[in-house]
Short mmCIF file of C-alpha atoms in Angstrom, two decimals:
data_model
loop_
_atom_site.label_atom_id
_atom_site.label_comp_id
_atom_site.label_asym_id
_atom_site.label_seq_id
_atom_site.Cartn_x
_atom_site.Cartn_y
_atom_site.Cartn_z
CA MET L 241 -26.17 21.48 -22.15
CA THR L 242 -27.30 25.09 -22.55
CA ASN L 243 -29.11 24.95 -19.21
CA LEU L 244 -25.97 23.66 -17.51
CA VAL L 245 -23.83 26.45 -18.99
CA SER L 246 -26.35 29.10 -17.93
CA VAL L 247 -26.46 27.70 -14.38
CA LEU L 248 -22.65 27.72 -14.21
CA LEU L 249 -22.46 31.29 -15.50
CA PHE L 250 -25.17 32.50 -13.14
CA GLY L 251 -23.48 30.80 -10.21
CA SER L 252 -20.10 32.21 -11.21
CA GLY L 253 -21.57 35.70 -11.38
CA LEU L 254 -23.16 35.48 -7.95
CA VAL L 255 -19.97 34.06 -6.38
CA SER L 256 -17.99 36.91 -7.99
CA VAL L 257 -20.38 39.48 -6.53
CA LEU L 258 -20.03 37.87 -3.09
CA LEU L 259 -16.22 37.85 -3.33
CA PHE L 260 -16.24 41.53 -4.30
CA HIS L 261 -18.23 42.47 -1.21
CA MET L 262 -15.83 40.38 0.89
CA GLY L 263 -12.97 42.48 -0.47
CA TRP L 264 -11.38 39.70 -2.54
CA TYR L 265 -10.59 40.72 -6.12
CA PHE L 266 -9.63 38.49 -9.03
CA PRO L 267 -5.91 38.32 -9.83
CA VAL L 268 -5.25 39.67 -13.30
CA TRP L 269 -4.57 36.23 -14.77
CA LEU L 270 -8.01 35.01 -13.63
CA SER L 271 -9.79 38.00 -15.19
CA ILE L 272 -7.99 37.36 -18.48
CA ALA L 273 -8.86 33.66 -18.26
CA ILE L 274 -12.53 34.59 -17.80
CA PHE L 275 -12.42 36.83 -20.88
CA LEU L 276 -10.96 33.93 -22.89
CA ALA L 277 -13.54 31.50 -21.51
CA MET L 278 -16.41 33.86 -22.38
CA SER L 279 -14.98 34.27 -25.89
CA PHE L 280 -15.09 30.49 -26.26
CA VAL L 281 -18.66 30.25 -24.91
CA ILE L 282 -19.96 33.02 -27.19
CA ALA L 283 -18.16 31.61 -30.24
CA LYS L 284 -19.69 28.22 -29.50
CA GLN L 285 -23.16 29.76 -29.28
CA PHE L 286 -22.55 31.38 -32.67
CA ARG L 287 -21.37 28.12 -34.26
CA GLU L 288 -24.44 26.33 -32.91
CA LYS L 289 -26.65 29.11 -34.35
CA ARG L 290 -27.89 30.15 -30.92
CA ALA L 291 -26.36 33.60 -31.31
CA GLY L 292 -25.86 35.85 -34.29
CA VAL L 293 -23.34 38.42 -35.46
CA LEU L 294 -24.83 41.09 -33.19
CA ALA L 295 -23.83 39.05 -30.13
CA LEU L 296 -20.28 38.75 -31.48
CA LEU L 297 -20.06 42.50 -32.09
CA LEU L 298 -21.40 43.20 -28.62
CA TRP L 299 -18.72 41.02 -27.07
CA LEU L 300 -15.89 42.35 -29.24
CA ILE L 301 -16.67 46.00 -28.50
CA TYR L 302 -17.29 45.32 -24.80
CA ALA L 303 -14.09 43.32 -24.26
CA LEU L 304 -11.65 45.19 -26.54
CA PRO L 305 -10.54 47.88 -24.01
CA PHE L 306 -9.54 45.19 -21.52
CA ILE L 307 -6.95 43.81 -23.95
CA HIS L 308 -4.47 46.12 -22.21
CA LEU L 309 -4.73 44.02 -19.05
CA VAL L 310 -2.43 41.48 -20.70
CA GLU L 311 0.63 43.61 -19.96
CA TYR L 312 -0.01 43.22 -16.25
CA LEU L 313 0.69 39.49 -16.51
CA TRP L 314 4.42 40.33 -16.45
CA PHE L 315 4.24 43.68 -14.68
CA ASP L 316 6.13 43.92 -11.38
CA PHE L 317 4.18 46.30 -9.14
CA SER L 318 7.08 46.57 -6.72
CA GLN L 319 9.67 47.72 -9.27
CA ASP L 320 8.24 48.69 -12.68
CA THR L 321 7.58 52.37 -13.22
CA SER L 322 6.39 52.38 -16.85
CA LEU L 323 3.65 50.81 -18.91
CA LYS L 324 4.74 50.36 -22.51
CA LEU L 325 1.35 49.40 -23.91
CA PHE L 326 -0.46 52.54 -22.80
CA ILE L 327 0.00 55.40 -25.22
CA LEU L 328 -2.15 57.73 -23.13
CA GLU L 329 -1.11 59.72 -20.09
CA ILE L 330 -0.14 57.45 -17.23
CA ASN L 331 -1.93 57.96 -13.93
CA PRO L 332 -1.17 56.63 -10.40
CA TYR L 333 -4.10 54.21 -10.41
CA MET L 334 -2.35 52.12 -13.06
CA PHE L 335 0.43 51.21 -10.64
CA GLU L 336 -1.69 50.04 -7.68
CA GLN L 337 -2.18 46.29 -7.76
CA ARG L 338 -5.54 46.33 -5.96
CA ILE L 339 -6.92 48.87 -8.43
CA VAL L 340 -5.68 46.89 -11.42
CA GLU L 341 -7.20 43.70 -10.01
CA LEU L 342 -10.55 45.38 -9.35
CA THR L 343 -10.53 46.88 -12.85
CA GLY L 344 -10.00 43.45 -14.35
CA MET L 345 -12.66 41.96 -12.07
CA ILE L 346 -15.23 44.58 -13.11
CA GLY L 347 -14.62 43.72 -16.76
CA ALA L 348 -14.61 39.98 -16.15
CA VAL L 349 -17.84 39.94 -14.09
CA GLY L 350 -19.53 42.06 -16.75
CA GLY L 351 -18.18 39.56 -19.29
CA ILE L 352 -19.79 36.69 -17.38
CA GLY L 353 -23.03 38.68 -17.56
CA VAL L 354 -22.70 39.09 -21.33
CA GLY L 355 -22.08 35.37 -21.73
CA LEU L 356 -25.05 34.53 -19.49
CA GLY L 357 -27.40 36.80 -21.42
CA ILE L 358 -26.37 35.27 -24.76
CA VAL L 359 -26.75 31.71 -23.47
CA LEU L 360 -30.14 32.45 -21.87
CA SER L 361 -31.54 33.59 -25.21
CA GLY L 362 -31.50 29.87 -25.95
CA LYS L 363 -33.53 29.40 -29.12
CA LEU L 364 -31.95 28.60 -32.45
CA LEU L 365 -31.67 31.23 -35.15
CA VAL L 366 -34.40 30.66 -37.74
CA ARG L 367 -33.92 32.58 -40.96
CA ASP L 368 -36.78 33.94 -43.07
CA ILE L 369 -35.75 36.70 -45.44
CA GLY L 370 -39.27 38.11 -45.43
CA SER L 371 -40.45 36.82 -48.79
CA ILE L 372 -43.37 35.05 -47.14
CA LEU L 373 -45.06 36.90 -44.30
CA ASN L 374 -48.50 37.05 -42.76
CA ASN L 375 -49.77 33.60 -43.77
CA ASN L 376 -48.11 33.59 -47.18
CA ARG L 377 -49.52 36.99 -48.19
CA LEU L 378 -46.75 39.40 -49.14
CA GLN L 379 -47.66 42.96 -48.13
CA ARG L 380 -44.52 45.00 -48.59
CA ARG L 381 -44.68 48.61 -49.70
CA THR L 382 -41.66 50.70 -50.58
CA LEU L 383 -41.26 54.36 -51.40
CA PRO L 384 -41.60 55.79 -54.92
CA PHE L 385 -38.21 56.80 -56.24
CA ILE L 386 -38.70 60.57 -55.92
CA ILE L 387 -39.76 60.39 -52.28
CA TRP L 388 -37.04 57.82 -51.57
CA LEU L 389 -34.41 60.05 -53.23
CA THR L 390 -35.54 62.90 -50.97
CA TRP L 391 -34.74 60.70 -47.96
CA VAL L 392 -31.26 59.96 -49.31
CA THR L 393 -30.63 63.62 -50.10
CA VAL L 394 -31.68 64.76 -46.63
CA GLY L 395 -29.38 62.11 -45.11
CA VAL L 396 -26.40 63.36 -47.11
CA ILE L 397 -27.16 67.02 -46.32
CA LEU L 398 -27.37 66.31 -42.58
CA SER L 399 -24.04 64.47 -42.75
CA TRP L 400 -22.54 67.45 -44.55
CA LEU L 401 -23.86 69.85 -41.89
CA ALA L 402 -22.54 67.64 -39.06
CA ALA L 403 -19.08 67.12 -40.60
CA PRO L 404 -16.11 69.44 -39.90
CA LYS L 405 -16.06 72.22 -42.49
CA GLU L 406 -12.48 71.55 -43.60
CA ALA L 407 -10.62 68.39 -44.57
CA ILE L 408 -7.70 67.24 -42.43
CA ASP L 409 -5.18 68.23 -45.12
CA THR L 410 -6.12 71.90 -44.62
CA ALA L 411 -7.03 72.07 -40.92
CA ALA L 412 -6.35 69.90 -37.90
CA TYR L 413 -9.33 67.77 -36.88
CA THR L 414 -10.16 69.67 -33.68
CA ALA L 415 -9.60 73.06 -35.33
CA SER L 416 -12.48 72.74 -37.79
CA GLU L 417 -16.05 73.05 -36.52
CA SER L 418 -19.21 71.74 -38.16
CA ALA L 419 -22.01 73.93 -39.50
CA VAL L 420 -24.30 72.90 -36.62
CA GLN L 421 -21.69 73.46 -33.91
CA GLY L 422 -23.22 75.35 -31.00
CA PHE L 423 -26.84 74.84 -32.06
CA GLY L 424 -27.50 71.92 -29.67
CA PHE L 425 -27.83 69.54 -32.62
CA ASP L 426 -25.12 67.05 -31.69
CA SER L 427 -27.17 64.10 -32.99
CA ALA L 428 -27.30 65.43 -36.56
CA PHE L 429 -24.73 62.89 -37.75
CA LEU L 430 -26.65 60.00 -36.16
CA ILE L 431 -29.95 61.17 -37.66
CA SER L 432 -28.29 61.23 -41.08
CA TYR L 433 -26.98 57.69 -40.60
CA VAL L 434 -30.37 56.31 -39.57
CA ILE L 435 -32.00 58.05 -42.56
CA LEU L 436 -29.47 56.35 -44.85
CA ILE L 437 -30.12 53.01 -43.11
CA TYR L 438 -33.86 53.36 -43.75
CA SER L 439 -33.09 54.26 -47.37
CA LEU L 440 -30.87 51.18 -47.73
CA CYS L 441 -33.51 48.89 -46.21
CA ASP L 442 -36.15 50.32 -48.55
CA ALA L 443 -33.89 49.62 -51.52
CA LEU L 444 -33.23 46.04 -50.44
CA LEU L 445 -36.93 45.38 -49.84
CA GLU L 446 -37.97 46.86 -53.21
CA ASN L 447 -39.88 44.33 -55.34
CA ASN L 448 -39.39 45.93 -58.73
CA VAL L 449 -36.09 44.52 -60.02
CA LYS L 450 -35.01 47.55 -62.07
CA MET L 451 -36.05 50.02 -59.38
CA LYS L 452 -34.24 47.93 -56.77
CA ALA L 453 -31.01 48.07 -58.77
CA LEU L 454 -31.30 51.84 -59.22
CA LYS L 455 -32.00 52.43 -55.53
CA LYS L 456 -29.13 50.20 -54.42
CA ILE L 457 -26.59 51.93 -56.68
CA THR L 458 -27.80 55.35 -55.52
CA VAL L 459 -27.77 54.63 -51.80
CA TYR L 460 -24.41 52.85 -51.88
CA CYS L 461 -22.90 55.84 -53.70
CA ALA L 462 -24.46 58.22 -51.17
CA ILE L 463 -23.12 56.23 -48.23
CA SER L 464 -19.67 56.02 -49.84
CA PHE L 465 -19.65 59.80 -50.33
CA VAL L 466 -20.58 60.35 -46.68
CA VAL L 467 -18.01 57.87 -45.39
CA VAL L 468 -15.06 58.93 -47.54
CA PHE L 469 -15.49 62.65 -48.21
CA LEU L 470 -17.57 63.85 -45.26
CA GLN L 471 -16.09 61.65 -42.55
CA LEU L 472 -12.70 59.99 -43.08
CA MET L 473 -11.21 62.85 -45.10
CA ARG L 474 -12.32 65.25 -42.35
CA GLY L 475 -10.92 63.17 -39.52
CA ASP L 476 -14.21 61.75 -38.20
CA ARG L 477 -14.48 58.02 -37.48
CA GLU L 478 -18.10 57.75 -36.31
CA CYS L 479 -18.96 56.40 -39.77
CA LEU L 480 -17.02 53.14 -39.31
CA PRO L 481 -19.82 51.32 -37.45
CA LEU L 482 -22.16 52.51 -40.22
CA ILE L 483 -20.04 50.58 -42.72
CA VAL L 484 -20.42 47.43 -40.60
CA ALA L 485 -24.19 47.99 -40.33
CA VAL L 486 -24.53 48.43 -44.11
CA ALA L 487 -22.49 45.28 -44.76
CA LEU L 488 -24.47 43.19 -42.27
CA ILE L 489 -27.84 44.36 -43.56
CA SER L 490 -26.82 43.70 -47.16
CA VAL L 491 -25.10 40.31 -46.88
CA TYR L 492 -26.27 38.79 -43.59
CA TRP L 493 -29.69 39.87 -42.32
CA MET L 494 -31.15 40.17 -45.84
CA ALA L 495 -29.41 37.06 -47.13
CA PRO L 496 -31.29 33.86 -48.01
CA ASN L 497 -30.56 30.50 -46.44
CA ARG L 498 -27.04 29.38 -47.20
CA SER L 499 -24.96 26.30 -46.64
CA SER L 500 -22.57 26.16 -43.69
CA HIS L 501 -19.64 26.64 -46.09
CA GLU L 502 -21.22 29.78 -47.59
CA ASN L 503 -21.99 31.17 -44.13
CA HIS L 504 -18.36 30.56 -43.13
CA LEU L 505 -17.14 32.50 -46.19
CA ILE L 506 -19.49 35.39 -45.41
CA PHE L 507 -18.37 35.45 -41.80
CA THR L 508 -14.71 35.41 -42.87
CA LYS L 509 -15.30 38.35 -45.19
CA LEU L 510 -17.01 40.26 -42.40
CA LEU L 511 -14.03 39.62 -40.11
CA ILE L 512 -11.70 40.93 -42.82
CA LEU L 513 -13.93 44.00 -43.15
CA CYS L 514 -13.79 44.58 -39.39
CA GLY L 515 -10.00 44.26 -39.48
CA ALA L 516 -9.77 46.73 -42.35
CA ILE L 517 -12.04 49.15 -40.51
CA MET L 518 -9.85 48.89 -37.40
CA LEU L 519 -6.77 49.66 -39.51
CA VAL L 520 -8.47 52.65 -41.12
CA ALA L 521 -9.50 53.88 -37.65
CA LEU L 522 -5.90 53.63 -36.46
CA VAL L 523 -4.50 55.51 -39.46
CA VAL L 524 -7.16 58.23 -39.43
CA GLY L 525 -6.65 58.69 -35.70
CA SER L 526 -2.90 58.98 -36.24
CA VAL L 527 -2.90 61.45 -39.13
CA ARG L 528 -5.91 63.67 -38.49
CA HIS L 529 -3.80 66.15 -36.51
CA SER L 530 -0.73 66.14 -38.76
CA LEU L 531 -1.74 66.59 -42.41
CA THR L 532 -1.92 70.37 -42.50
CA ASP L 533 1.60 70.78 -43.85
CA GLY L 534 0.38 69.79 -47.29
CA ASN L 535 2.37 66.57 -47.55
CA THR L 536 -0.73 64.38 -47.34
CA ILE L 537 0.53 61.37 -49.28
CA GLU L 538 3.88 61.34 -47.50
CA VAL L 539 2.32 61.60 -44.03
CA VAL L 540 -0.26 58.86 -44.67
CA ALA L 541 2.39 56.59 -46.18
CA HIS L 542 4.63 57.24 -43.18
CA HIS L 543 1.91 56.30 -40.70
CA PHE L 544 1.03 53.15 -42.66
CA SER L 545 4.67 52.11 -42.73
CA MET L 546 5.07 52.84 -39.02
CA LEU L 547 2.04 50.71 -38.20
CA PHE L 548 3.29 47.76 -40.21
CA VAL L 549 6.92 48.03 -39.14
CA SER L 550 5.96 48.31 -35.50
CA GLY L 551 3.48 45.51 -36.01
CA LEU L 552 6.28 43.24 -37.13
CA SER L 553 8.21 43.93 -33.96
CA SER L 554 5.30 44.21 -31.56
CA VAL L 555 1.74 43.14 -32.31
CA ALA L 556 0.65 45.07 -29.24
CA SER L 557 1.47 48.37 -30.95
CA LEU L 558 -1.52 47.82 -33.23
CA MET L 559 -3.82 47.32 -30.27
CA HIS L 560 -4.16 51.00 -29.40
CA GLY L 561 -7.11 53.13 -30.29
CA THR L 562 -10.18 54.75 -28.83
CA TRP L 563 -10.67 51.69 -26.63
CA SER L 564 -7.35 52.44 -24.89
CA GLY L 565 -8.74 55.69 -23.53
CA ILE L 566 -12.03 54.04 -22.62
CA LEU L 567 -10.22 51.62 -20.29
CA LEU L 568 -9.17 54.60 -18.20
CA THR L 569 -12.75 54.95 -16.94
CA PRO L 570 -12.99 51.50 -15.29
CA PHE L 571 -9.55 52.28 -13.79
CA SER L 572 -10.95 55.57 -12.53
CA VAL L 573 -14.01 54.14 -10.75
CA ALA L 574 -12.05 51.15 -9.41
CA GLY L 575 -9.43 53.47 -7.89
CA ASP L 576 -12.06 55.81 -6.52
CA TYR L 577 -13.88 52.88 -4.92
CA ILE L 578 -10.75 51.56 -3.22
CA HIS L 579 -9.88 55.05 -1.99
CA GLU L 580 -13.50 55.56 -0.81
CA LEU L 581 -14.14 58.35 -3.32
CA CYS L 582 -16.98 56.61 -5.18
CA PRO L 583 -20.36 57.09 -3.46
CA LEU L 584 -23.19 54.68 -4.29
CA ARG L 585 -25.66 56.48 -6.55
CA LEU L 586 -28.48 53.89 -6.58
CA GLY L 587 -29.72 54.66 -10.10
CA LYS L 588 -29.36 58.46 -10.10
CA ASP L 589 -27.44 58.44 -13.38
CA TYR L 590 -30.13 56.39 -15.10
CA TRP L 591 -32.77 58.85 -13.90
CA ASP L 592 -30.62 61.66 -15.27
CA PHE L 593 -30.60 59.90 -18.64
CA PHE L 594 -34.39 59.94 -18.58
CA LEU L 595 -34.40 63.66 -17.76
CA SER L 596 -31.96 64.27 -20.63
CA ILE L 597 -34.16 62.74 -23.34
CA PRO L 598 -35.25 66.11 -24.86
CA PRO L 599 -32.96 66.96 -27.81
CA GLY L 600 -30.38 69.67 -27.28
CA PHE L 601 -31.91 72.26 -29.60
CA ALA L 602 -35.34 71.85 -27.96
CA ALA L 603 -33.87 72.08 -24.44
CA LYS L 604 -31.90 75.16 -25.47
CA ALA L 605 -35.00 76.85 -26.90
CA LEU L 606 -36.98 76.13 -23.71
CA GLY L 607 -34.16 77.10 -21.38
CA TYR L 608 -34.09 73.60 -19.92
CA ALA L 609 -30.75 72.42 -18.52
CA ARG L 610 -30.35 68.72 -19.18
CA PRO L 611 -28.38 66.79 -16.51
CA ILE L 612 -26.44 64.97 -19.24
CA ASP L 613 -25.28 66.57 -22.48
CA SER L 614 -22.03 67.08 -24.37
CA LEU L 615 -20.61 69.18 -21.51
CA HIS L 616 -22.13 67.44 -18.49
CA GLY L 617 -22.52 63.87 -17.32
CA PRO L 618 -20.63 60.84 -16.03
CA ALA L 619 -17.78 61.20 -18.54
CA TRP L 620 -16.94 64.61 -17.08
CA GLU L 621 -16.91 63.18 -13.55
CA MET L 622 -14.23 60.57 -14.23
CA ARG L 623 -11.01 61.25 -12.37
CA TYR L 624 -9.09 59.81 -15.31
CA GLY L 625 -10.44 59.38 -18.81
CA GLY L 626 -10.26 60.50 -22.40
CA GLY L 627 -13.99 61.11 -22.85
CA GLY L 628 -16.86 58.67 -22.60
CA THR L 629 -17.39 55.84 -20.15
CA HIS L 630 -17.16 52.08 -20.58
CA ALA L 631 -20.41 50.09 -20.31
CA THR L 632 -19.38 48.79 -16.87
CA VAL L 633 -18.86 52.21 -15.29
CA LEU L 634 -22.42 53.37 -14.69
CA PRO L 635 -23.64 49.98 -13.39
CA PHE L 636 -20.70 49.93 -10.95
CA ILE L 637 -21.07 53.43 -9.56
CA ASN L 638 -24.85 53.03 -9.27
CA PHE L 639 -25.24 49.41 -8.10
CA ARG L 640 -21.69 48.07 -7.62
CA MET L 641 -20.76 44.59 -8.88
CA ILE L 642 -24.29 43.17 -8.89
CA GLY L 643 -25.25 45.94 -11.33
CA VAL L 644 -22.27 45.19 -13.56
CA PHE L 645 -23.28 41.53 -13.73
CA LEU L 646 -27.07 41.82 -14.15
CA ILE L 647 -27.20 44.85 -16.45
CA GLN L 648 -24.70 43.32 -18.92
CA ALA L 649 -26.69 40.05 -18.81
CA LEU L 650 -29.93 41.91 -19.55
CA VAL L 651 -28.41 43.89 -22.43
CA ALA L 652 -26.85 40.77 -24.01
CA TYR L 653 -30.08 38.80 -23.65
CA LEU L 654 -32.23 41.52 -25.25
CA LEU L 655 -29.88 42.09 -28.19
CA THR L 656 -29.37 38.38 -28.89
CA ALA L 657 -33.09 37.64 -28.65
CA TYR L 658 -33.97 40.62 -30.86
CA GLU L 659 -31.57 39.51 -33.58
CA LYS L 660 -33.45 36.21 -33.68
CA VAL L 661 -36.67 38.16 -34.19
CA ILE L 662 -35.01 40.04 -37.07
CA LEU L 663 -33.92 36.86 -38.83
CA LYS L 664 -37.31 35.24 -38.33
CA LYS L 665 -39.30 38.18 -39.63
CA VAL L 666 -37.38 40.65 -41.77
CA ASN L 667 -39.22 43.92 -42.38
CA MET L 668 -38.41 47.59 -42.68
CA LEU L 669 -38.65 48.56 -39.00
CA ASN L 670 -36.72 45.50 -37.77
CA LEU L 671 -33.94 45.94 -40.32
CA ALA L 672 -33.62 49.66 -39.60
CA ALA L 673 -33.63 48.99 -35.85
CA ILE L 674 -30.82 46.47 -35.92
CA GLY L 675 -28.84 48.64 -38.33
CA THR L 676 -29.23 51.53 -35.90
CA ILE L 677 -28.10 49.35 -33.00
CA VAL L 678 -24.91 48.33 -34.84
CA THR L 679 -24.21 51.95 -35.78
CA VAL L 680 -24.65 53.10 -32.18
CA LEU L 681 -23.06 50.08 -30.47
CA PRO L 682 -19.50 51.47 -29.99
CA LEU L 683 -20.89 54.84 -28.92
CA TRP L 684 -23.17 53.08 -26.46
CA LEU L 685 -20.59 50.74 -24.92
CA TRP L 686 -17.74 53.26 -24.90
CA TYR L 687 -19.40 56.67 -24.58
CA GLY L 688 -22.49 56.08 -22.49
CA GLU L 689 -26.08 54.90 -22.52
CA LYS L 690 -27.37 58.27 -23.74
CA ASN L 691 -26.30 57.24 -27.24
CA ILE L 692 -28.54 54.18 -27.44
CA ILE L 693 -31.45 56.23 -26.05
CA ASN L 694 -30.89 58.81 -28.79
CA GLY L 695 -30.58 56.06 -31.37
CA PHE L 696 -33.92 54.47 -30.48
CA ILE L 697 -35.70 57.84 -30.37
CA ILE L 698 -34.33 58.71 -33.82
CA TRP L 699 -35.24 55.26 -35.17
CA ALA L 700 -38.81 55.50 -33.83
CA ALA L 701 -39.33 59.06 -35.09
CA LEU L 702 -38.03 58.18 -38.55
CA GLY L 703 -40.15 55.03 -38.55
CA CYS L 704 -43.23 57.22 -38.09
CA LEU L 705 -41.97 59.56 -40.83
CA TYR L 706 -41.40 56.57 -43.13
CA ARG L 707 -45.01 55.49 -42.65
CA VAL L 708 -46.13 59.02 -43.45
CA SER L 709 -43.96 58.92 -46.58
CA LEU L 710 -45.63 55.67 -47.60
CA SER L 711 -49.03 57.30 -47.21
CA LEU L 712 -48.01 59.81 -49.91
CA LEU L 713 -48.31 57.02 -52.45
CA VAL L 714 -50.95 57.83 -55.04
CA GLY L 715 -52.73 54.54 -55.53
CA SER L 716 -50.77 51.33 -55.35
CA THR L 717 -49.12 48.97 -57.77
CA ILE L 718 -49.48 45.25 -57.56
CA ASN L 719 -46.37 43.22 -58.12
CA ARG L 720 -46.26 39.50 -58.53
CA VAL L 721 -43.44 37.95 -56.58
CA GLU L 722 -42.36 34.41 -57.18
CA VAL L 723 -41.64 32.44 -54.02
CA HIS L 724 -40.95 28.80 -53.37
CA ASN L 725 -43.02 26.78 -50.99
CA THR L 726 -41.69 23.99 -48.83
CA HIS L 727 -42.27 21.46 -51.62
CA GLY L 728 -40.06 23.32 -54.05
CA CYS L 729 -42.96 24.47 -56.29
CA SER L 730 -43.07 28.00 -57.61
CA THR L 731 -46.04 30.13 -56.66
CA SER L 732 -46.99 33.63 -57.67
CA ILE L 733 -48.54 35.79 -54.98
CA LYS L 734 -49.67 39.37 -55.03
CA GLY L 735 -48.12 42.10 -52.99
CA ILE L 736 -48.72 45.78 -52.55
CA THR L 737 -45.67 47.96 -53.20
#
């Protein structure tokens, strides 16, 4: 059955590419139908344990901006002059039927690619929480508390340096700069998050029961401080994916085998968490420019009430957020293509990403001008946009529709397959890697591929530093860890910690 679905998806993708080059674009209703069909396919793969939560997050973040296409189902291009769902500045491309259809087609063909990549990963998820590794010999070392606490402290300090200096009740979000502003250290916040992810993974993999409890309490408090006081209260929302990563590491990727009913409850709780995070993102985005009059409680209460009141009258009013601005970028490239303003770049942007790998502070010290940084790159070249670029934009402007289809398929395949590796062999590097991916995922899919490159570089560098930190251990302690073999008998095995 899986082979048949993959053949159908591959064939659909190729036919779509052919239709694009023939100048025939999907009507909006067909693009929306494809999004719904891919949602069904991916959900089915998840239920059959052929895809994990990472695949679901990938699809949700990828598809969310295109939710605004729904309005075009009843939009009359010959008469209507307003778009009620868009809260951003309206541009002429939104009123041209061919542009709207191509925008939807770009998203839909990329969606077929995502579905194909997830289906092609094929194998069932096999869970092993890492208690028995390397032929039943547990070899799991974790950091001594003092060295581990240093990691946590450095993570919090970096978050503090990267956060706006003032809270949103004393200064508007954009009016308050961070301590590292202007030093070419834009990734400071991401480095801090990955440090905290490593610290969390170390705590969860700790063998000593009392030490594990102490580490968990400490790191959860540190993360809560960063999220609440250094991020949300200062108007930043980059921490929200970190919350999802922490939750998934703690209750999903590090969880033992559970019954189907228990897995359903966990998944339901995660969905509730995602919904709560979306609501927090909406409220923070609404109030972060309007709390400086001192009436913090009144303003927040007003925005909450407005969200819920408007939600009762129009569910669509709750569907606006960062993703609304991100949809402007597929509109931009689709309109430019139709008006012959979008030259084929044949991979130039991807080469520029490679040339932009050196961190900002190093490039600044060497006098090296990176092709892509916070002030240069594809996001700045969009005719219409609110910052960032959707994941379909670079594949389209570099390779057209075939790039949109194949690159999304490759990304989905790699992420889905890697999650299966994580569940089969849980260890420090794998856990930290997948936590980093979740933390970077919205930035990657909505703000450009440079973010995932930065994320992997930071993860790899900190992985090396973690190994160095382990080498600072003076001697080693031997813990006995009780595990259960396949016959249900208890066995004590030795492990180095």
